[in-house]
CSV table of C-alpha atoms in Angstrom, one decimal:
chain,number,residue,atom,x,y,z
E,108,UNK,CA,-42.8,-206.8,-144.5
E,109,UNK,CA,-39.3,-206.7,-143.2
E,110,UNK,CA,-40.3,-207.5,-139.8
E,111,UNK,CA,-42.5,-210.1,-140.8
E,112,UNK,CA,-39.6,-211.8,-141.9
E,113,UNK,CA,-36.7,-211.3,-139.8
E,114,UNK,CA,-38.7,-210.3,-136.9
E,115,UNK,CA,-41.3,-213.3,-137.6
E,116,UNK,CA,-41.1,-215.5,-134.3
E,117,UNK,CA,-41.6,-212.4,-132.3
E,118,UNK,CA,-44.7,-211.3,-135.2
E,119,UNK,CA,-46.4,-214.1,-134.6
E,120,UNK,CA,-46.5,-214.0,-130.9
E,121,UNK,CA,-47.6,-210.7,-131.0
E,122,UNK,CA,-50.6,-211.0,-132.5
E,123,UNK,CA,-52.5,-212.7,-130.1
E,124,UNK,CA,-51.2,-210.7,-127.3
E,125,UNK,CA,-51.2,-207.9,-125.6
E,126,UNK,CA,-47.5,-207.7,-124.2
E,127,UNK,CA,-44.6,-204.7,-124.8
E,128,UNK,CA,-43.7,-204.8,-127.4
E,129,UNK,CA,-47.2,-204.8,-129.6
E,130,UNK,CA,-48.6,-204.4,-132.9
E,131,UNK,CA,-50.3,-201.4,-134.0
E,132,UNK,CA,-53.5,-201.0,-136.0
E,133,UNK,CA,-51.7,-200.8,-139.4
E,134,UNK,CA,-49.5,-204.1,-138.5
E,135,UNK,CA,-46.0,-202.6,-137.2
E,136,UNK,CA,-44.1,-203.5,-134.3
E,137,UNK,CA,-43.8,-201.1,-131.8
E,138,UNK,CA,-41.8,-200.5,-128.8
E,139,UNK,CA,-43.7,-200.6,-125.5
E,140,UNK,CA,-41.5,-198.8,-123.0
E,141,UNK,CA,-42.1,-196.8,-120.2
E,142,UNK,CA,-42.7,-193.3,-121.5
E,143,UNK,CA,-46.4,-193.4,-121.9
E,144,UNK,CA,-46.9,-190.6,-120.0
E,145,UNK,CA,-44.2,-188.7,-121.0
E,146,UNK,CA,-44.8,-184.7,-123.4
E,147,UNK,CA,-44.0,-186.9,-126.7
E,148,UNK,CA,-45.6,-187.8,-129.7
E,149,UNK,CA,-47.0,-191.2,-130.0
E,150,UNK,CA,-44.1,-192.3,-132.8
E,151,UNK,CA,-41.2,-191.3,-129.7
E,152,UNK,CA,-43.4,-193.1,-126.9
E,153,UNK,CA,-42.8,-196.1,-129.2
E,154,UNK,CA,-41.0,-196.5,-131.8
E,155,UNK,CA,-41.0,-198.8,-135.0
E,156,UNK,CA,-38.6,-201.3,-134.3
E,157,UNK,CA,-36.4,-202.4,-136.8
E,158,UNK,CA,-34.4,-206.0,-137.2
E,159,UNK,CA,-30.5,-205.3,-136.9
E,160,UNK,CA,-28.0,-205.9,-139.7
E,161,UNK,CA,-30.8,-205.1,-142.5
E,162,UNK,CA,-30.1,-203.1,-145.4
E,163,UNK,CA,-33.5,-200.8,-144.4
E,164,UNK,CA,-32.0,-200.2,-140.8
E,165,UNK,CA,-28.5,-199.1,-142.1
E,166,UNK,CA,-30.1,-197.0,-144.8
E,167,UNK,CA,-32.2,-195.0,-142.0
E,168,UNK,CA,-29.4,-194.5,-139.8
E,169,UNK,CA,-27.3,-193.3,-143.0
E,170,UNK,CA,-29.9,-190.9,-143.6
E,171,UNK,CA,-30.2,-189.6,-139.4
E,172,UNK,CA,-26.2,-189.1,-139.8
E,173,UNK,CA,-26.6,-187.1,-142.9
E,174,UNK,CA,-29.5,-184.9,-141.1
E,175,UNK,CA,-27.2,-184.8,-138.1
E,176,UNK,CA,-24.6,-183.0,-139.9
E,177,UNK,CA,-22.1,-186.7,-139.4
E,178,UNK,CA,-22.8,-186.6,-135.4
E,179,UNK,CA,-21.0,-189.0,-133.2
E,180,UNK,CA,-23.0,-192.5,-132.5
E,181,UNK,CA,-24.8,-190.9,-129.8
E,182,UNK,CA,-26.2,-187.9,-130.9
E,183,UNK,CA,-27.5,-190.0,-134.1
E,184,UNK,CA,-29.1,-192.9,-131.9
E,185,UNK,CA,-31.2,-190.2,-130.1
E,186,UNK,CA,-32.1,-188.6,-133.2
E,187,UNK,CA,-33.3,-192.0,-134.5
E,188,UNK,CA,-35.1,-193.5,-131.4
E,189,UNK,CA,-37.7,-190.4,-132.1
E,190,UNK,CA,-39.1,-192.4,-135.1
E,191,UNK,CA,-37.3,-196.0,-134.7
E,192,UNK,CA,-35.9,-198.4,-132.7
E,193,UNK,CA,-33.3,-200.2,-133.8
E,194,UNK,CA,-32.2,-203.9,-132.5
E,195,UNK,CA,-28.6,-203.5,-131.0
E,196,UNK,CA,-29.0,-199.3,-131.8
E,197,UNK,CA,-25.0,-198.0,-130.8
E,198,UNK,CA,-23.7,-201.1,-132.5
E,199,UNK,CA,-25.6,-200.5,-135.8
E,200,UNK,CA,-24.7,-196.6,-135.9
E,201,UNK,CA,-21.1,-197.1,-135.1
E,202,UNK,CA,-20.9,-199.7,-137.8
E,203,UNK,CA,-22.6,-197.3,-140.0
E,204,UNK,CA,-20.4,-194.1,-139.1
E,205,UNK,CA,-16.9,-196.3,-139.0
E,206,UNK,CA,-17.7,-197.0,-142.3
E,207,UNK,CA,-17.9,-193.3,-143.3
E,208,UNK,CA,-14.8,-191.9,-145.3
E,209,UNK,CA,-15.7,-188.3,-144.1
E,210,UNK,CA,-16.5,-189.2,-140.5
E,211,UNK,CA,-13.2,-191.3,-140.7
E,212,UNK,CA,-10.8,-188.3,-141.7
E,213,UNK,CA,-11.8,-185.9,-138.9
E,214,UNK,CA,-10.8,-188.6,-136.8
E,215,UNK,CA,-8.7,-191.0,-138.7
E,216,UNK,CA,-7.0,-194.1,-136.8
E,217,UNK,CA,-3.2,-194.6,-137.9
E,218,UNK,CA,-2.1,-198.1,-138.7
E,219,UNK,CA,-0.2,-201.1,-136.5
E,220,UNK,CA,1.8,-203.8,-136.7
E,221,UNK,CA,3.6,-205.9,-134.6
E,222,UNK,CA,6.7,-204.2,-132.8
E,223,UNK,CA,9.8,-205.3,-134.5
E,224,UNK,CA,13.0,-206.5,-132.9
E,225,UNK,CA,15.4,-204.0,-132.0
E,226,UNK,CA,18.5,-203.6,-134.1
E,227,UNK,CA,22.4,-204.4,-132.8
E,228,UNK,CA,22.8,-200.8,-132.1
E,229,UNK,CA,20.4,-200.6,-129.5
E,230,UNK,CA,21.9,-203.5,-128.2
E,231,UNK,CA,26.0,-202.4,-127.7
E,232,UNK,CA,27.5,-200.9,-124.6
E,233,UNK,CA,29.2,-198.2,-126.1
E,234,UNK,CA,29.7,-194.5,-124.8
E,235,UNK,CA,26.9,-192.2,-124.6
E,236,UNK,CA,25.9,-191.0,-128.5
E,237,UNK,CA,28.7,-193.2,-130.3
E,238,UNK,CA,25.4,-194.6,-132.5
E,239,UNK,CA,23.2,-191.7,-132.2
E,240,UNK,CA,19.6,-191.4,-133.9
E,241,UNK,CA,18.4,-187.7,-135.1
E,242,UNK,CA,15.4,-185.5,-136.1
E,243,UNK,CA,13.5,-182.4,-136.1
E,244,UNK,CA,10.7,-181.7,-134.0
E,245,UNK,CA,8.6,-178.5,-134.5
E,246,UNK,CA,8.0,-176.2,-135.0
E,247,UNK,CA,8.1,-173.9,-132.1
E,248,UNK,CA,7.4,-169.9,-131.9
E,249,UNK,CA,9.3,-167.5,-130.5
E,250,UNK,CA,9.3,-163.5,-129.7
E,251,UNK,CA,11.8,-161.4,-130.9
E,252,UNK,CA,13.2,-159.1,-129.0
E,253,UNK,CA,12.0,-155.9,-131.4
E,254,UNK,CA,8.4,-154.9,-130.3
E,255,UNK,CA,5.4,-155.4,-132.4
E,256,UNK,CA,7.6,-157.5,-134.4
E,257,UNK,CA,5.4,-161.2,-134.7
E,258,UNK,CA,6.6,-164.7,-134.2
E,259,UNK,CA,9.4,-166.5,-135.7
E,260,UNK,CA,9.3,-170.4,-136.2
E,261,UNK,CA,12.4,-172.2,-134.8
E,262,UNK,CA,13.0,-175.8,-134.9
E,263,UNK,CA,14.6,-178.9,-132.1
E,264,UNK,CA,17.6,-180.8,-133.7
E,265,UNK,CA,16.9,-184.3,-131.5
E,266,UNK,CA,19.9,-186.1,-131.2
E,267,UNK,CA,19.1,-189.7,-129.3
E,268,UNK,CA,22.0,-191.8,-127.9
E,269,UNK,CA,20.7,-195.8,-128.8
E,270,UNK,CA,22.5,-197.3,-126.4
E,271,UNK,CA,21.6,-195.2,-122.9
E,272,UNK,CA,18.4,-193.0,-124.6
E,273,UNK,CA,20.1,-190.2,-123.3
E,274,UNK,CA,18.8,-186.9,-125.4
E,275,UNK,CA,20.6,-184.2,-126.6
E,276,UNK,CA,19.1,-180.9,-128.0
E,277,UNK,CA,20.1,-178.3,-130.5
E,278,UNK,CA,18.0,-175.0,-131.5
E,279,UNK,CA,18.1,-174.3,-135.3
E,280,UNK,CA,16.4,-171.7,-136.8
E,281,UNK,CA,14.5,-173.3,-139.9
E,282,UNK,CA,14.9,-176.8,-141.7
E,283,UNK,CA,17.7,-175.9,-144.1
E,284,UNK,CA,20.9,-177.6,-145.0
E,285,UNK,CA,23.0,-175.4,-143.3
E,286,UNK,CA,21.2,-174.9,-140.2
E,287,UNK,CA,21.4,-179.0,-139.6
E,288,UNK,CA,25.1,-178.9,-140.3
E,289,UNK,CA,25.7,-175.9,-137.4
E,290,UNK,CA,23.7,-178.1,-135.2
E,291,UNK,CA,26.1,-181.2,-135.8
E,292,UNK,CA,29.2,-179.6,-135.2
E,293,UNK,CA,27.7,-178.0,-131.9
E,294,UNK,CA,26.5,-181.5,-131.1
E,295,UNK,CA,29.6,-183.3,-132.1
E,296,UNK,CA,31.8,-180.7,-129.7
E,297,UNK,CA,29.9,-181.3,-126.8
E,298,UNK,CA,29.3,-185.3,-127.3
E,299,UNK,CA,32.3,-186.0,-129.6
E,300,UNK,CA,32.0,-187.8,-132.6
E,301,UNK,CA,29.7,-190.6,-133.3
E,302,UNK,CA,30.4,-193.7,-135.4
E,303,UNK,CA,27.0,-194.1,-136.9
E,304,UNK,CA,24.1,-191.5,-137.5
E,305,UNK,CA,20.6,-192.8,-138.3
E,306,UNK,CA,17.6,-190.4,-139.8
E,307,UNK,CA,14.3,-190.8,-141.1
E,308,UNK,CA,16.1,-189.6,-144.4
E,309,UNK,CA,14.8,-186.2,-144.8
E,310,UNK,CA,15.2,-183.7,-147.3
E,311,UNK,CA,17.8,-181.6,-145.3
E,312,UNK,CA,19.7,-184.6,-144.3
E,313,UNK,CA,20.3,-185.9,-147.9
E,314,UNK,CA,21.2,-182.4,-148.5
E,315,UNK,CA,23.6,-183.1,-146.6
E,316,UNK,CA,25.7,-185.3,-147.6
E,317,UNK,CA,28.8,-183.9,-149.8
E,318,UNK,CA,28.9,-181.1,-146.5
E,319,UNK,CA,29.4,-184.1,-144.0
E,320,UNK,CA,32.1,-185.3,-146.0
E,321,UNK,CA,33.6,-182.2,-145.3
E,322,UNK,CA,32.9,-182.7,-141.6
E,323,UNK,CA,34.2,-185.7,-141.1
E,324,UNK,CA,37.6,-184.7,-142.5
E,325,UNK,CA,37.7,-182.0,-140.0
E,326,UNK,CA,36.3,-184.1,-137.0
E,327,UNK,CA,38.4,-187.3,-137.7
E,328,UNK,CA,41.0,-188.2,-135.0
E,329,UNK,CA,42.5,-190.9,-136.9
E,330,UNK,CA,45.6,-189.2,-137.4
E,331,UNK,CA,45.7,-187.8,-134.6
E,332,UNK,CA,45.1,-191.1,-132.4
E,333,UNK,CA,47.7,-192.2,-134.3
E,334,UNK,CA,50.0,-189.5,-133.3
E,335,UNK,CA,49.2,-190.0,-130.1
E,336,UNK,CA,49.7,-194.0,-130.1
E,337,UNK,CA,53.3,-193.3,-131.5
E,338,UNK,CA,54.0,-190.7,-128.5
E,339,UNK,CA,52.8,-193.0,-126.0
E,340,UNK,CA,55.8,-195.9,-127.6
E,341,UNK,CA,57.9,-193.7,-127.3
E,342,UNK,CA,57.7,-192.1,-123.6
E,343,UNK,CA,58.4,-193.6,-120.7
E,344,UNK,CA,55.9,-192.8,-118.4
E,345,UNK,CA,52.6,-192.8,-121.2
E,346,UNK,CA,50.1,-192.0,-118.2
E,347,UNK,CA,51.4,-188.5,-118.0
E,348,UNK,CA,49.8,-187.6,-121.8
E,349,UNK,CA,46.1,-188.7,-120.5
E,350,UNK,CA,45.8,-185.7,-118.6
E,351,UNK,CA,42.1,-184.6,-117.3
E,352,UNK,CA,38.9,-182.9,-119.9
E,353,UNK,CA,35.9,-181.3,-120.2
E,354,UNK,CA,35.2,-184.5,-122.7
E,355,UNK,CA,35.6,-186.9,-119.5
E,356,UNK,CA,32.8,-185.2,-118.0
E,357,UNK,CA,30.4,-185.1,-121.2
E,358,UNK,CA,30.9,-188.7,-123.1
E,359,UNK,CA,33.4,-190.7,-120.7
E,360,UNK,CA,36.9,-190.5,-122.0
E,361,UNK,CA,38.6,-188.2,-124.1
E,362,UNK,CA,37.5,-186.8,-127.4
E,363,UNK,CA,40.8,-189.0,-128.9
E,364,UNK,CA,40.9,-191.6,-126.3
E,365,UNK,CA,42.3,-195.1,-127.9
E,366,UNK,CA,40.6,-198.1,-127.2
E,367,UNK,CA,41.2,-199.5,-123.9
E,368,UNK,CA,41.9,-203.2,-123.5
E,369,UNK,CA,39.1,-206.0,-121.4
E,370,UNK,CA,40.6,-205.6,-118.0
E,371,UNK,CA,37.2,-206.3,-116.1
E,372,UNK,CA,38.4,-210.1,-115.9
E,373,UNK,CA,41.3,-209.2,-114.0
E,374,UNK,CA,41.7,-208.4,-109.9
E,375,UNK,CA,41.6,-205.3,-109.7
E,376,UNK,CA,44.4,-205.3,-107.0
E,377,UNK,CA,47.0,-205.6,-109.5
E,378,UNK,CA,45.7,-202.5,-111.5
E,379,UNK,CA,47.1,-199.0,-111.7
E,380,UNK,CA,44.8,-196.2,-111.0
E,381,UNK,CA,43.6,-195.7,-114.9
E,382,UNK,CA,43.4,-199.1,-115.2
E,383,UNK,CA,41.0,-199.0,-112.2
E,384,UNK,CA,38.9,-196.1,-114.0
E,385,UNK,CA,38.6,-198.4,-117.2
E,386,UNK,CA,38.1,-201.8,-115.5
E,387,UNK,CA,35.2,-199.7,-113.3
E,388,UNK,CA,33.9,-198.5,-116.8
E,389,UNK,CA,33.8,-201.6,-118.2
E,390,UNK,CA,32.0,-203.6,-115.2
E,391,UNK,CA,29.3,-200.9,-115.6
E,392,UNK,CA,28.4,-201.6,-119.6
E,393,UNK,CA,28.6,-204.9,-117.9
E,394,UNK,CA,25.9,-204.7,-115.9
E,395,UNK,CA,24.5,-202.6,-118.2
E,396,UNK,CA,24.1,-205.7,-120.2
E,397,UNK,CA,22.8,-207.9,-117.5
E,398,UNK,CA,20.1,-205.6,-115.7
E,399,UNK,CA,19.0,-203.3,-118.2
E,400,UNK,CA,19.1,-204.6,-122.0
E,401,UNK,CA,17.1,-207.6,-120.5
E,402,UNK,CA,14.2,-205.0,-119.7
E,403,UNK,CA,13.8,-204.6,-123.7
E,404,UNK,CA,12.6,-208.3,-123.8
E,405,UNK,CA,9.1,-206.8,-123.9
E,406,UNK,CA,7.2,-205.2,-126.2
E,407,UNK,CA,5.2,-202.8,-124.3
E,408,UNK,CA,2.4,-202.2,-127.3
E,409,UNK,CA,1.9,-203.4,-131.1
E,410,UNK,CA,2.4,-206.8,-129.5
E,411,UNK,CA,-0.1,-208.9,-132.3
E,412,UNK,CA,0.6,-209.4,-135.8
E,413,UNK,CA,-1.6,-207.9,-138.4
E,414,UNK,CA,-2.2,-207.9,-142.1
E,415,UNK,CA,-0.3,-206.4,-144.1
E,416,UNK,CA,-2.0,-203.1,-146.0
E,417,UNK,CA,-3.1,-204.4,-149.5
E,418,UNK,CA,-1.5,-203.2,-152.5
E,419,UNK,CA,-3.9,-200.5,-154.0
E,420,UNK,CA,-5.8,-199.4,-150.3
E,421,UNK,CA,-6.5,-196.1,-150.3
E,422,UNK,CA,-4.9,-194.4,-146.9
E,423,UNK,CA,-4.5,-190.9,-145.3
E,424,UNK,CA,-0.4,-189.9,-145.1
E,425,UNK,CA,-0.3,-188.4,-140.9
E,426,UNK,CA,1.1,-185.0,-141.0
E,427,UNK,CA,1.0,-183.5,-137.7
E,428,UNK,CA,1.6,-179.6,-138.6
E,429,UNK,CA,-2.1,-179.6,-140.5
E,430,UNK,CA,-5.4,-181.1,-139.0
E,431,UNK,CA,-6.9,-184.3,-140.4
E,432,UNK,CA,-8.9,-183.0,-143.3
E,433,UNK,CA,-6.0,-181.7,-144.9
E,434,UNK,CA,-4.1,-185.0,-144.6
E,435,UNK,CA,-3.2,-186.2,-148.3
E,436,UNK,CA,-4.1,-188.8,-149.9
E,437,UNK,CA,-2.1,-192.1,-151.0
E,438,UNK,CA,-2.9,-195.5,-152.7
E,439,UNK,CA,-0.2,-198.2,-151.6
E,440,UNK,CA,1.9,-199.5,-154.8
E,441,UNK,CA,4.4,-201.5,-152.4
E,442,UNK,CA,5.2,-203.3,-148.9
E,443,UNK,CA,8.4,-203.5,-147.7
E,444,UNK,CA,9.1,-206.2,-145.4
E,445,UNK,CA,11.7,-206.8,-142.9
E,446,UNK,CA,13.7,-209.9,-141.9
E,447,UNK,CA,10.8,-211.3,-140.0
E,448,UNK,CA,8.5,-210.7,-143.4
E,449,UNK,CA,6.9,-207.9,-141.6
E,450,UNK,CA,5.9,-204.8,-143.8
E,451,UNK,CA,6.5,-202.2,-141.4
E,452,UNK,CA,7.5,-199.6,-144.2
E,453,UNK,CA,4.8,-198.8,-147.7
E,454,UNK,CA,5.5,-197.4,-150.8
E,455,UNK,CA,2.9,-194.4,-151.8
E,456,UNK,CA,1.6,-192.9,-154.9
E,457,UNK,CA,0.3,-189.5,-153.9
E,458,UNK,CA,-0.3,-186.2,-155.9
E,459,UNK,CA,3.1,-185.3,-156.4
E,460,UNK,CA,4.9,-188.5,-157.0
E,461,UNK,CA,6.0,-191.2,-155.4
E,462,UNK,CA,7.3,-191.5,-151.3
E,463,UNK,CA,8.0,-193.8,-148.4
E,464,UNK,CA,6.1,-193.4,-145.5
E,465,UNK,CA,5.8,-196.1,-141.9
E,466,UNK,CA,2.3,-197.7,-141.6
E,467,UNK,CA,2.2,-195.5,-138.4
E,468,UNK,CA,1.8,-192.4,-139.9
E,469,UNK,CA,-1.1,-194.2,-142.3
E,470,UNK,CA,-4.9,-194.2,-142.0
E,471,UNK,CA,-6.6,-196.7,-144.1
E,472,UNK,CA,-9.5,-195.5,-145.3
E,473,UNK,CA,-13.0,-197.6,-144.7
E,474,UNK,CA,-13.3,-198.1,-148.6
E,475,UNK,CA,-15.8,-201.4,-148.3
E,476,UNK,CA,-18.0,-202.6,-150.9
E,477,UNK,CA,-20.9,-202.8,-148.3
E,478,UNK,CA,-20.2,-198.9,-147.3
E,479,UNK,CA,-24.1,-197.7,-147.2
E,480,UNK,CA,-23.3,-194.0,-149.3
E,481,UNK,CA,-26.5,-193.4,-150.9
E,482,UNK,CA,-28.4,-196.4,-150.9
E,483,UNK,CA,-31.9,-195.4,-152.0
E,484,UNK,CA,-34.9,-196.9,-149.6
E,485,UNK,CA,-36.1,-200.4,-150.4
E,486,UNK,CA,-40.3,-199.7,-151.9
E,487,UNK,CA,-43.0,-202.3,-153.2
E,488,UNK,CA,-41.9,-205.3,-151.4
E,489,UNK,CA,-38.4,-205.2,-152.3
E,490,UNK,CA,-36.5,-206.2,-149.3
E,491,UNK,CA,-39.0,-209.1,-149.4
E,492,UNK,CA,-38.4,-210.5,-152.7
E,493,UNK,CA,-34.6,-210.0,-152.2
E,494,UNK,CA,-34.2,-211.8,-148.6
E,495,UNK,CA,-36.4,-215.0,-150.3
E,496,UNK,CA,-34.3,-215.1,-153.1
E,497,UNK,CA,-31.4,-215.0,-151.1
């Protein structure tokens, strides 16, 4: 019956003759094909062919990808062509297992929206790690030096300069408080002290907090800059107290170095030989500027605007110490949007309370009213009476 109707044109010229495809003796269409003398049964050397997009055809193939333990597209199609023959057969199973919230969170695809602009940081010419972004990555396993003894976990403190994307890394030993504090002061003595940090806001960053209040007491240099700016009035020759460092080396000036004034616009014939080593400084943030920063113009991916996740979609939260199927679950309660009204950032209800997470670490889940779960076989002329109605 179904064929008869969505297949009808085709029916009807059928009938009458004897071309591939045919009709068999109890009125189905059959694929002809070119395994007639092939080992298999007469329903594999032609199968019942079936009209794409019907509510029979994704049942079937809903059924083959039960029996095939959720197969990939391929290994179900095979199956299928034994008995059937569906019109347009990979596209109607991958619609099928796409659609599949188990199939979906082995391999679950994360979210994406367009790239957003950079911020002002990124766009300064300042000193290596003077606005420096930081995280954890890990984590990592390590032998102890005591025999038989197993593994330890160990963490990377990432430290990311935003103006030069040079990288700086630290060893900690787990993800505590006072393990990211060590790291900071080891960072901040080799690559001196940085005006702004940015984090994704984790746990042991927050943590933080009332201890890096602390540090910056002891790593501020106001005072002594200040000490140093009133010793340089009052000497003679002021040159003489800039005397050479490790920290000219590692970030470019010294660790209390005041800020030097534009001299980049001036000939450089007239200049004494620090204010040669500035003025060179300064021409190269200069054409920093000019050759470099304009190579950001481009965004290399996530270059198409997309909707925004609905409030109330169910998605998978990426976590990428435990495979898929352990992923937790969220339902979005909020989107928070940028200045160019781009919600780049979702608010989650999970389990255990509420959280902010970025879309790409979010898997929507293919929760469609037309999902075919368990729809039961059409019987009794149905799909007939349903498709004339309609």
């Amino acid at each position: 019956m179904i064929q008869r109707v969505h297949l009808a044109s085709d029916y009807k010229a059928l009938v009458t003759s004897k071309e591939m495809p045919f009709i068999d003796e109890d009125g189905l269409m059959r694929v002809g094909g070119r395994l007639e003398n092939s080992s298999l049964n007469f329903e594999s050397k032609h199968p019942i062919i079936l009209p794409k997009g019907h509510e029979l055809t994704e049942a079937l193939i809903d059924h083959f990808r039960r029996k095939m333990l959720h197969g990939g597209p391929q290994a179900v199609l095979a199956s299928i062509r034994l008995q059937y023959w569906p019109i347009g057969g990979r596209k109607a199973v991958a619609k099928v297992i796409n659609k599949c919230i188990r199939c979906f969170r082995v391999k679950p695809k994360t979210a994406e929206h367009l790239m957003g602009n950079l911020p002002a940081d990124r766009m300064q010419a300042n000193r290596a790690f003077l606005v420096t972004g930081m995280d954890f990555c890990g984590p990592f396993l390590y032998r102890s030096e005591v025999r038989n003894k197993p593994a330890i976990k160990c963490y990377i403190c990432l430290f990311v300069c935003f103006s030069t994307k040079a990288v700086h890394l630290e060893l900690v030993s787990d993800l505590s408080t006072p393990s990211f504090i060590a790291a900071l002061k080891r960072f901040i003595c080799t690559r001196g002290k940085p005006k702004t940090l940015w984090s994704d806001n984790a746990i042991n960053f927050v943590g933080a907090k009332n201890e890096l209040a602390e540090l910056k007491r002891l790593f501020s240099n106001d005072q002594n800059c200040q000490a140093i700016h009133q010793q340089c009035l009052d000497d003679e020759n002021p040159e003489d107290l800039d005397v050479l460092t490790p920290a000219h080396f590692l970030i470019g000036s010294a660790f209390t170095a005041l800020i030097e004034p534009d001299v980049s616009v001036l000939n450089i014939n007239r200049l004494d030989r620090w204010q040669r080593v500035c003025y060179m400084q300064q021409i190269f943030w200069k054409n920093w500027s000019a050759e470099y920063l304009t190579l950001l113009q481009q965004r290399s991916k996530w270059r198409s605007r997309k909707p925004d996740i609905e409030i109330g979609t169910m998605v998978l939260v990426k976590d990428e110490n435990l495979p898929p199927l352990k992923w937790p679950l969220a339902r979005v309660i909020e989107n928070i949007k940028g200045n160019d009204e781009v919600a780049r950032v979702d608010v989650l209800r999970t389990a255990s309370g509420t959280t902010r997470r970025a879309i790409n670490k979010l898997c929507v889940l293919p929760m469609d009213p037309d999902v075919v779960e368990s729809l039961p076989l059409p019987t009794e002329g149905g799909c007939l009476e349903k498709h004339q109605n309609s």
